[in-house]
XYZ file of C-alpha atoms in Angstrom:
654
model
C 3.604 -28.843 -27.277
C 0.824 -29.184 -24.746
C 0.861 -30.299 -21.126
C -1.858 -31.344 -18.724
C -2.232 -33.125 -15.404
C -2.769 -36.873 -14.999
C -2.421 -37.365 -11.266
C 1.195 -37.018 -10.173
C 2.538 -37.042 -13.736
C 2.494 -34.712 -16.754
C 1.993 -35.611 -20.400
C 2.698 -34.046 -23.775
C -0.178 -33.782 -26.221
C -1.669 -31.655 -28.980
C -4.589 -30.536 -26.830
C -4.345 -27.874 -24.169
C -5.833 -27.702 -20.751
C -9.112 -25.791 -20.894
C -9.347 -23.321 -18.094
C -11.027 -19.948 -17.669
C -11.793 -17.352 -15.074
C -14.506 -14.722 -14.990
C -13.164 -11.234 -15.352
C -14.734 -7.941 -14.560
C -15.637 -5.847 -17.564
C -16.577 -2.328 -18.539
C -18.810 -1.028 -21.302
C -17.480 1.594 -23.689
C -19.955 3.630 -25.743
C -19.255 6.475 -28.173
C -21.026 9.757 -27.360
C -23.444 11.301 -29.863
C -22.675 15.016 -30.372
C -25.440 17.367 -31.508
C -25.641 21.109 -32.090
C -28.409 23.651 -31.999
C -28.538 27.348 -32.849
C -30.591 30.011 -31.154
C -31.100 31.723 -27.872
C -32.044 29.941 -24.707
C -35.637 31.199 -24.953
C -36.057 29.469 -28.316
C -34.832 26.046 -27.195
C -38.361 24.667 -27.274
C -38.417 25.039 -31.061
C -35.484 22.665 -31.600
C -35.620 18.896 -31.368
C -32.744 16.550 -32.036
C -33.276 12.802 -32.371
C -34.983 12.038 -29.104
C -33.547 15.016 -27.202
C -36.218 17.543 -26.297
C -34.334 20.797 -25.831
C -37.468 22.541 -24.605
C -36.952 20.690 -21.322
C -34.427 23.304 -20.271
C -36.886 26.066 -21.120
C -39.452 24.465 -18.876
C -36.788 23.949 -16.289
C -35.934 27.639 -16.398
C -39.510 28.731 -15.850
C -40.003 26.179 -13.082
C -36.781 27.269 -11.460
C -37.912 30.903 -11.608
C -41.272 30.098 -10.024
C -39.560 28.050 -7.371
C -37.255 30.906 -6.408
C -40.240 33.221 -5.961
C -42.753 30.929 -4.247
C -40.843 28.236 -2.372
C -37.354 28.471 -0.943
C -36.824 24.747 -1.250
C -38.532 21.918 -3.077
C -36.233 19.199 -1.802
C -36.778 17.251 1.339
C -34.820 18.282 4.411
C -32.696 15.125 4.267
C -31.691 15.700 0.635
C -30.929 19.370 1.306
C -28.659 18.336 4.143
C -26.814 15.878 1.884
C -26.209 18.567 -0.770
C -25.468 21.547 1.465
C -21.718 21.460 0.744
C -22.184 22.560 -2.915
C -23.907 25.524 -4.541
C -27.533 25.499 -5.588
C -28.185 27.349 -8.851
C -31.183 28.611 -10.809
C -31.516 28.240 -14.554
C -31.560 32.015 -14.871
C -27.948 32.018 -13.630
C -26.732 30.594 -16.970
C -26.447 31.519 -20.615
C -26.839 28.314 -22.641
C -24.397 27.879 -25.533
C -25.074 26.209 -28.881
C -23.558 22.822 -27.962
C -25.390 19.714 -26.826
C -24.684 15.976 -26.729
C -26.556 12.940 -25.486
C -24.389 11.963 -22.550
C -20.611 11.850 -22.604
C -20.937 8.136 -21.979
C -23.728 7.582 -24.486
C -26.544 7.322 -21.929
C -29.986 8.268 -23.196
C -31.089 9.584 -19.793
C -28.313 12.208 -19.674
C -28.279 15.383 -21.777
C -25.202 17.615 -21.692
C -25.310 21.381 -22.297
C -22.496 23.909 -22.229
C -23.261 27.196 -20.474
C -21.684 30.341 -19.023
C -22.435 31.533 -15.497
C -24.032 34.999 -15.728
C -24.731 35.614 -12.018
C -22.490 38.541 -11.056
C -22.556 37.531 -7.416
C -21.322 33.989 -8.093
C -17.635 33.089 -7.700
C -18.012 31.330 -11.067
C -19.132 34.469 -12.894
C -18.280 34.369 -16.608
C -16.978 30.803 -16.275
C -17.923 28.111 -18.774
C -19.523 25.076 -17.146
C -21.363 21.921 -18.163
C -25.006 21.301 -17.286
C -25.788 17.592 -17.058
C -29.569 17.098 -17.133
C -30.545 13.773 -15.534
C -34.002 12.512 -16.373
C -34.401 8.967 -15.047
C -34.402 7.919 -11.411
C -31.114 6.030 -11.904
C -29.482 9.048 -13.556
C -30.568 11.346 -10.719
C -29.181 8.872 -8.228
C -25.819 9.037 -10.023
C -25.887 12.834 -9.936
C -26.635 13.034 -6.233
C -24.002 10.370 -5.539
C -21.424 12.498 -7.398
C -22.197 15.359 -4.981
C -22.284 13.113 -1.924
C -18.743 11.756 -2.390
C -17.327 15.292 -2.481
C -17.496 15.384 1.306
C -14.626 12.874 1.351
C -12.601 14.379 -1.486
C -12.580 18.095 -0.668
C -10.408 17.480 2.395
C -7.453 17.754 0.022
C -8.649 20.515 -2.289
C -5.440 20.783 -4.303
C -5.610 17.123 -5.318
C -9.331 17.362 -5.945
C -9.024 20.369 -8.251
C -6.039 18.851 -10.094
C -7.222 15.319 -10.807
C -11.030 15.216 -10.491
C -13.789 16.679 -12.598
C -14.972 19.427 -10.266
C -18.670 19.460 -9.350
C -19.849 23.023 -8.632
C -23.442 22.379 -7.641
C -26.893 21.484 -8.912
C -30.272 22.730 -10.079
C -33.295 20.924 -8.677
C -36.891 21.483 -9.745
C -40.184 20.783 -7.898
C -41.434 17.230 -8.262
C -44.902 18.486 -9.202
C -43.494 20.477 -12.100
C -40.852 18.231 -13.582
C -40.869 14.843 -11.889
C -38.031 15.950 -9.665
C -35.694 16.837 -12.554
C -32.081 17.179 -11.429
C -29.337 19.084 -13.272
C -25.710 18.687 -12.224
C -23.320 21.620 -12.750
C -19.682 20.614 -13.207
C -16.447 21.935 -14.656
C -15.767 22.371 -18.361
C -12.502 21.013 -19.768
C -13.132 21.143 -23.492
C -15.631 19.325 -25.661
C -13.402 16.255 -26.085
C -12.948 13.248 -23.861
C -9.652 11.365 -24.048
C -11.262 8.952 -26.490
C -12.059 11.846 -28.850
C -8.459 13.073 -28.629
C -7.020 9.675 -29.536
C -9.393 9.290 -32.488
C -8.047 12.425 -34.184
C -5.738 11.845 -37.141
C -3.287 14.433 -35.751
C -3.771 13.464 -32.108
C -0.063 13.436 -31.211
C 0.883 17.041 -32.157
C -2.517 18.270 -30.948
C -2.057 16.725 -27.504
C 1.521 17.995 -27.337
C 0.236 21.511 -28.020
C -2.636 21.141 -25.517
C -0.278 19.962 -22.785
C 2.248 22.639 -23.796
C 5.149 20.239 -23.464
C 8.440 21.866 -22.558
C 11.553 20.746 -20.700
C 9.975 21.644 -17.376
C 6.830 19.557 -17.963
C 8.635 16.470 -19.284
C 10.799 16.376 -16.157
C 7.666 15.138 -14.362
C 8.159 11.780 -16.081
C 11.957 11.661 -15.901
C 12.591 13.010 -19.410
C 15.072 15.740 -20.271
C 14.249 16.478 -23.917
C 11.253 17.174 -26.114
C 10.619 16.216 -29.721
C 12.469 13.305 -31.306
C 11.081 10.337 -33.266
C 7.326 9.718 -33.249
C 7.709 6.627 -31.042
C 9.610 8.594 -28.380
C 7.080 11.436 -28.496
C 4.172 9.030 -28.156
C 5.815 7.241 -25.225
C 6.378 10.611 -23.510
C 2.684 11.540 -23.886
C 1.571 8.134 -22.607
C 3.795 8.461 -19.548
C 2.348 11.892 -18.757
C -1.258 10.773 -19.170
C -0.833 7.458 -17.342
C 0.935 9.043 -14.384
C -1.783 11.683 -14.072
C -4.477 9.013 -14.304
C -2.833 6.820 -11.671
C -2.380 9.775 -9.290
C -6.059 10.641 -9.685
C -7.234 7.063 -9.161
C -4.939 6.654 -6.153
C -6.441 9.865 -4.734
C -9.869 8.204 -4.857
C -8.605 4.916 -3.394
C -6.861 6.721 -0.527
C -10.233 8.227 0.411
C -11.986 4.857 0.489
C -13.660 5.175 -2.923
C -13.553 3.134 -6.132
C -14.563 4.886 -9.355
C -15.976 1.699 -11.047
C -16.481 3.494 -14.395
C -12.969 4.337 -15.566
C -12.871 4.505 -19.357
C -11.640 6.834 -22.062
C -15.014 8.580 -22.311
C -14.835 9.579 -18.632
C -11.391 11.184 -18.813
C -10.802 14.797 -19.817
C -7.648 16.830 -20.361
C -7.638 20.377 -18.991
C -5.605 22.814 -21.110
C -5.466 25.158 -18.098
C -3.532 23.062 -15.572
C -2.604 20.300 -18.089
C -3.914 17.492 -15.906
C -6.192 14.549 -16.642
C -9.524 14.879 -14.874
C -11.214 11.701 -13.692
C -14.880 11.877 -14.677
C -18.066 12.229 -12.641
C -18.182 9.900 -9.640
C -21.852 8.999 -10.035
C -21.192 5.290 -9.522
C -18.372 5.613 -7.003
C -18.498 2.821 -4.414
C -17.337 2.933 -0.808
C -14.758 0.364 0.247
C -16.506 -0.201 3.529
C -20.240 -0.557 3.971
C -22.024 1.482 6.639
C -21.480 0.011 10.067
C -18.910 -2.544 8.908
C -15.532 -3.034 10.563
C -12.787 -1.720 8.291
C -10.388 -4.319 9.682
C -12.612 -7.347 9.076
C -11.757 -9.892 6.405
C -14.956 -9.156 4.458
C -14.164 -5.447 4.341
C -10.577 -6.096 3.261
C -11.749 -8.446 0.505
C -14.299 -5.881 -0.678
C -11.626 -3.180 -0.767
C -9.201 -5.398 -2.673
C -11.814 -6.394 -5.254
C -12.852 -2.775 -5.866
C -9.272 -1.598 -6.295
C -8.586 -4.547 -8.604
C -11.624 -3.629 -10.727
C -10.412 -0.042 -11.152
C -6.880 -1.215 -12.005
C -8.228 -3.538 -14.704
C -10.058 -0.553 -16.209
C -6.787 1.415 -16.097
C -5.167 -1.486 -17.960
C -7.755 -1.258 -20.741
C -7.181 2.507 -20.959
C -3.403 2.033 -21.219
C -3.815 -0.667 -23.888
C -5.964 1.633 -26.029
C -3.620 4.584 -25.597
C -0.585 2.559 -26.702
C -2.229 0.254 -29.266
C -4.699 2.555 -30.989
C -5.898 -0.371 -33.126
C -7.856 -1.438 -30.034
C -10.198 1.491 -30.691
C -11.724 -0.804 -33.314
C -14.522 -2.689 -31.508
C -13.794 -5.926 -33.391
C -10.102 -5.939 -32.462
C -10.894 -4.971 -28.874
C -13.399 -7.849 -28.706
C -10.579 -10.283 -29.597
C -8.344 -8.644 -27.022
C -10.995 -8.973 -24.329
C -11.928 -12.526 -25.357
C -8.305 -13.524 -24.782
C -8.558 -12.391 -21.164
C -12.088 -13.704 -20.626
C -11.014 -17.218 -21.602
C -8.466 -17.130 -18.802
C -5.277 -16.829 -20.866
C -2.426 -15.266 -18.961
C -1.952 -11.554 -19.840
C 1.807 -12.130 -19.926
C 1.188 -13.742 -23.339
C -0.588 -10.690 -24.798
C 2.381 -9.865 -27.009
C 1.917 -12.992 -29.118
C -1.772 -12.142 -29.591
C -1.221 -8.500 -30.542
C 1.784 -9.317 -32.709
C -0.489 -11.472 -34.835
C -3.543 -9.171 -34.823
C -1.963 -5.756 -35.424
C 1.696 -6.389 -36.185
C 1.592 -8.927 -38.993
C 3.953 -11.133 -36.922
C 6.491 -8.299 -36.769
C 6.761 -5.330 -34.391
C 8.531 -3.156 -36.978
C 6.307 -0.446 -38.382
C 3.868 -0.452 -35.445
C 4.584 2.324 -32.960
C 2.498 0.754 -30.176
C 4.332 -2.574 -30.291
C 7.688 -0.787 -30.354
C 6.724 1.277 -27.297
C 5.761 -1.821 -25.311
C 8.937 -3.617 -26.435
C 11.209 -0.835 -25.187
C 13.264 -1.178 -22.022
C 13.294 -4.972 -22.208
C 9.538 -5.258 -22.694
C 8.646 -3.156 -19.620
C 5.362 -2.014 -21.180
C 4.109 -5.580 -21.631
C 5.043 -6.316 -18.021
C 3.033 -3.377 -16.657
C 0.078 -4.257 -18.890
C 0.130 -7.871 -17.672
C 0.082 -6.684 -14.031
C -2.845 -4.319 -14.648
C -4.869 -7.033 -16.406
C -3.880 -10.022 -14.246
C -6.620 -12.669 -14.107
C -6.233 -13.002 -10.349
C -7.452 -9.727 -8.748
C -5.051 -10.159 -5.829
C -2.086 -10.048 -8.242
C -3.011 -6.771 -9.939
C -0.623 -3.914 -9.366
C -1.612 -0.936 -7.203
C -1.497 2.706 -8.300
C 1.590 3.508 -6.216
C 3.524 0.475 -7.485
C 2.514 1.287 -11.062
C 3.871 4.832 -10.650
C 7.242 3.296 -9.705
C 7.249 0.895 -12.656
C 10.153 1.400 -15.132
C 7.754 1.802 -18.063
C 6.374 5.035 -16.579
C 9.753 6.396 -15.477
C 11.966 8.268 -17.901
C 15.732 7.854 -18.329
C 16.593 10.593 -15.805
C 15.063 8.633 -12.948
C 17.160 5.840 -11.507
C 14.732 3.017 -10.890
C 16.005 -0.112 -9.171
C 14.130 -2.912 -10.942
C 12.731 -5.790 -8.952
C 13.914 -9.340 -9.545
C 10.620 -10.048 -11.327
C 11.242 -7.239 -13.822
C 14.818 -8.449 -14.387
C 13.541 -11.946 -15.187
C 10.910 -10.457 -17.482
C 13.518 -8.368 -19.290
C 15.801 -11.343 -19.863
C 12.947 -13.391 -21.277
C 11.652 -10.538 -23.455
C 15.078 -9.874 -24.932
C 15.596 -13.570 -25.664
C 12.205 -13.697 -27.423
C 13.066 -10.638 -29.520
C 16.348 -12.212 -30.642
C 14.621 -15.466 -31.645
C 12.254 -13.501 -33.899
C 15.202 -12.498 -36.081
C 15.180 -16.107 -37.350
C 18.695 -15.989 -38.852
C 21.110 -16.667 -35.980
C 24.746 -15.620 -36.289
C 27.271 -16.756 -33.709
C 27.098 -13.556 -31.608
C 23.324 -13.963 -31.414
C 23.628 -17.599 -30.420
C 26.156 -16.730 -27.693
C 23.931 -13.961 -26.359
C 20.876 -16.214 -26.293
C 22.784 -18.934 -24.448
C 23.994 -16.326 -21.951
C 20.460 -15.061 -21.288
C 19.163 -18.600 -20.848
C 21.854 -19.299 -18.256
C 20.886 -16.115 -16.399
C 17.212 -17.069 -16.445
C 18.064 -20.484 -14.996
C 20.061 -18.805 -12.244
C 17.037 -16.636 -11.379
C 14.386 -19.355 -11.702
C 11.527 -18.248 -9.392
C 9.913 -21.713 -9.248
C 12.512 -24.398 -8.521
C 10.195 -26.805 -6.652
C 8.185 -29.499 -8.472
C 4.918 -28.302 -6.867
C 5.408 -24.949 -8.631
C 5.849 -26.742 -11.932
C 2.613 -28.653 -11.393
C 0.772 -25.312 -11.236
C 2.482 -23.635 -14.190
C 3.013 -26.420 -16.727
C -0.591 -27.039 -17.922
C -1.322 -25.425 -21.284
C 0.171 -25.155 -24.774
C 3.826 -24.306 -25.325
C 5.494 -23.337 -28.614
C 9.184 -24.003 -29.270
C 11.077 -20.733 -29.669
C 14.709 -21.733 -29.822
C 17.157 -24.551 -29.208
C 20.818 -24.060 -28.318
C 21.695 -27.306 -30.102
C 22.270 -27.965 -33.802
C 20.748 -25.589 -36.376
C 20.390 -26.123 -40.101
C 20.622 -22.448 -41.016
C 20.750 -21.266 -44.621
C 21.577 -24.080 -47.026
C 21.435 -24.948 -50.711
C 20.658 -28.605 -50.114
C 17.734 -30.212 -51.936
C 15.707 -32.241 -49.405
C 13.888 -35.386 -50.584
C 10.626 -33.909 -49.234
C 9.927 -30.238 -48.575
C 8.401 -29.792 -45.113
C 7.231 -26.557 -43.467
C 6.835 -26.584 -39.676
C 3.673 -24.595 -38.846
C 3.186 -21.791 -36.281
C 6.437 -20.028 -37.020
C 6.731 -16.217 -36.995
C 8.121 -15.797 -40.527
C 5.632 -14.793 -43.219
C 7.722 -13.450 -46.123
C 8.696 -16.803 -47.584
C 10.899 -16.583 -50.723
C 9.271 -19.662 -52.297
C 5.830 -21.157 -52.676
C 5.085 -23.048 -49.458
C 1.706 -24.517 -50.429
C 1.293 -28.271 -50.107
C -0.365 -31.063 -48.165
C -1.246 -30.486 -44.526
C -0.357 -33.005 -41.879
C 0.550 -33.435 -38.255
C 3.146 -35.256 -36.216
C 2.295 -36.129 -32.617
C 4.751 -37.430 -30.045
C 3.148 -38.466 -26.745
C 4.643 -39.646 -23.508
C 3.829 -39.715 -19.807
C 6.396 -37.899 -17.687
C 7.209 -38.237 -14.012
C 8.179 -35.017 -12.258
C 10.695 -35.203 -9.412
C 13.016 -32.895 -7.546
C 16.566 -32.867 -8.892
C 19.616 -30.690 -9.403
C 21.497 -29.437 -12.408
C 25.256 -29.731 -11.946
C 27.891 -27.162 -12.930
C 31.233 -28.958 -13.280
C 34.793 -27.747 -13.097
C 36.411 -27.522 -16.521
C 38.673 -30.533 -15.929
C 35.887 -32.576 -14.348
C 33.591 -31.858 -17.280
C 36.128 -33.183 -19.729
C 36.828 -36.388 -17.764
C 33.642 -37.538 -16.086
C 30.577 -35.817 -17.554
C 29.046 -39.196 -18.421
C 28.690 -40.103 -14.714
C 25.838 -37.696 -14.081
C 22.250 -38.471 -14.881
C 21.571 -34.995 -16.281
C 24.174 -35.312 -18.988
C 26.964 -32.842 -19.739
C 26.465 -29.572 -17.860
C 27.858 -26.112 -18.445
C 31.357 -25.436 -17.235
C 31.338 -23.665 -13.873
C 34.508 -21.768 -14.765
C 33.195 -20.474 -18.110
C 29.831 -19.494 -16.665
C 31.365 -17.797 -13.634
C 33.520 -15.667 -15.937
C 30.441 -14.568 -17.908
C 28.483 -13.632 -14.796
C 31.305 -11.986 -12.848
C 31.013 -8.709 -14.743
C 29.815 -5.553 -13.013
C 26.538 -5.594 -14.943
C 25.324 -8.948 -13.572
C 27.184 -9.193 -10.258
C 24.368 -7.501 -8.305
C 21.664 -9.520 -10.042
C 22.880 -13.034 -9.276
C 21.657 -13.943 -5.768
C 24.840 -15.867 -4.851
C 27.995 -14.662 -3.153
C 29.879 -17.657 -4.516
C 29.068 -19.394 -7.764
C 27.153 -22.639 -6.935
C 28.189 -26.063 -8.128
C 24.546 -27.019 -8.751
C 21.057 -25.534 -8.919
C 17.661 -27.095 -8.163
C 15.744 -28.358 -11.192
C 12.671 -30.418 -12.031
C 13.814 -33.867 -13.106
C 11.797 -35.401 -15.967
C 11.391 -39.167 -16.222
C 9.800 -40.192 -19.537
C 7.567 -43.224 -19.966
C 6.600 -45.023 -23.173
C 6.709 -42.874 -26.295
C 3.980 -42.966 -28.956
C 4.710 -41.351 -32.362
C 2.011 -40.857 -34.996
C 1.900 -38.916 -38.257
C -1.122 -38.049 -40.427
C -1.515 -36.299 -43.783
C -4.700 -34.728 -45.105
C -4.349 -36.246 -48.587
C -3.693 -39.977 -49.029
C -0.277 -40.951 -50.348
C -1.628 -43.917 -52.338
C 0.360 -46.216 -50.107
C 3.568 -44.411 -51.053
C 5.571 -45.414 -48.014
C 8.736 -43.878 -49.437
C 7.236 -40.378 -49.509
C 6.037 -40.717 -45.923
C 9.495 -41.881 -44.906
C 11.103 -38.865 -46.603
C 8.682 -36.486 -44.860
C 9.485 -37.998 -41.489
C 13.206 -37.811 -42.172
C 12.955 -34.123 -43.099
C 10.946 -33.351 -39.953
C 13.628 -34.995 -37.850
C 16.206 -32.917 -39.689
C 14.451 -29.604 -38.905
C 13.327 -30.033 -35.306
C 15.562 -30.677 -32.286
C 16.002 -34.392 -31.548
C 14.538 -33.871 -28.057
C 11.176 -32.970 -29.620
C 11.120 -36.237 -31.536
C 12.553 -38.457 -28.823
C 11.075 -37.140 -25.584
C 13.249 -39.432 -23.480
C 16.126 -37.063 -24.259
C 14.441 -34.311 -22.177
C 15.959 -34.791 -18.742
C 15.176 -31.713 -16.635
C 13.362 -28.407 -16.475
C 15.449 -25.449 -15.347
C 13.109 -22.461 -15.685
C 9.357 -21.871 -15.737
C 7.025 -18.912 -15.252
C 3.675 -17.849 -16.659
C 5.251 -17.076 -20.039
C 8.458 -19.055 -20.643
C 9.730 -22.589 -20.134
C 13.296 -23.922 -20.425
C 14.023 -27.664 -20.686
C 17.458 -29.256 -20.887
C 18.289 -32.226 -23.073
C 20.578 -35.138 -22.350
C 23.327 -33.532 -24.443
C 23.107 -30.280 -22.441
C 21.231 -28.241 -25.066
C 18.452 -25.906 -23.857
C 14.992 -25.748 -25.450
C 13.093 -22.488 -24.860
C 9.277 -22.530 -25.104
C 6.686 -19.775 -24.858
C 3.103 -20.264 -23.746
C 0.783 -20.037 -26.729
C -2.863 -20.261 -27.765
C -2.504 -21.444 -31.379
C -5.482 -23.079 -33.093
C -7.906 -21.235 -30.786
C -10.265 -19.496 -33.200
C -12.050 -17.550 -30.447
C -8.980 -15.361 -29.947
C -8.281 -14.780 -33.642
């Protein structure tokens, strides 16, 4: 089912409204590790695919000459900018036999591991990383990484715990080496977080690196270690995500946006077991020099920068949970979904098809996101929201139920409660075979969703209705399992059941039912039991649920605090639907040789399988719930039809 705007009305059609928004993006590149063997003095004899290791030899000699002949080769202004960090000489280090071309894959950055050999240095015998920056842009990033330290070192404990510590620099004379600049920063292992996650045994290795015990897991509200693989993976993700969010919030609280958050820029320290946010070479200030921090332009700039970082955090979380997104082709589909403007609240349908084979069983990532009433999908949708102003902040994300273990009592917001109800209803519908307890539970959840409808006014429906919607479930008549032999076998497409017991190949066709709808304000009535039996036909919305029965269901302790009413209401606001003329058309790919009887049998079977409201749109009388993901419409006989927003037949997202 598809909806789009035609002035004040809405219409049903097979085409969807085309809409898109530009999203910010990041570039992820795999580093290229190299090795060399030999002492530092022999580096000039080794060359590795475009990396001239003799550059450090020349740098050492230049640095030695500089220390003897000139106390400083930098301008006074640059020296003043860098005076809060240490200035080293190449002779202070012993170079180790490890080298890579940039942790982020940049050709103008060469990374060496070294040990500080200067006895008088506070870093004596400490392993560090030397980042040689060759181009002008690379040197600018290095000096920017030192410059921002002035803001961050005010809270040294936070800085040492969550940021990649910059110790100092080595700078050579411009006449000798074109102003070569070497950044000296902390060493936290040879692996970035991306390398960790690409290991076949990443889960036990990370558990050993983080030295998980009962004391450490209490930081995320857990009280046990071990358990099934899904529980262990969720525990690791909570630890890493909370550390990452604390580190990013530390930057934001100091007026800085990282702008380059990605797996390659994150490192795990086995010493203090914290995630270190990478070099801040491209860190941006929230407020430009001389600008008023309280002005609208400055506030917009701050909001956009925070939103950009949070979107990057969303990509990192997605790759940590769904490791299939490490594949560039799968990640391209994931990103194309967002780039086209689809709502991130519908990501589950996309990933269920791409990595789950239309089933979440057997995929640990999907099971993790489905836990706790789909809390993981909710957090992911907030991190990747198309509208930057709607993206969640670091502090709110740290309070989100997905990142809080069972020991922490988290009071969920009304939005999360609505999300949980909808997610649970969707999970039940995927079971396909509905027994009476399942049907009762689904009907109960639908009633709760209608009670908590966040958009009761028609103007809200005008904003949310456009797009494609797929029928999930109907509370009315169901065929169920049967041994009947239909006159024509018909398979309704776009269902989430793939293991068919019989051959389902045949002719393709389509059935389109179109109508123009008027959208007005209305109310859905809840009648007393005796009134419902006597006079239900008097009301334009058809038979409604019994107020007495529904009040008994919702009066339990579990739901009493959720329902925002002290007394059960006799009616609730709804969007009244007024259908116009109905146009029905059916096409088949192969001609039937004017066999009208076969076409009639096909049409009869379709009407048997689908709810009557989908065939006769005039039987849809009101809408009782709508959000970015789910839609509930009520029929004239009181049955509820639940739809989910979809993107079927869009090849760009497949």
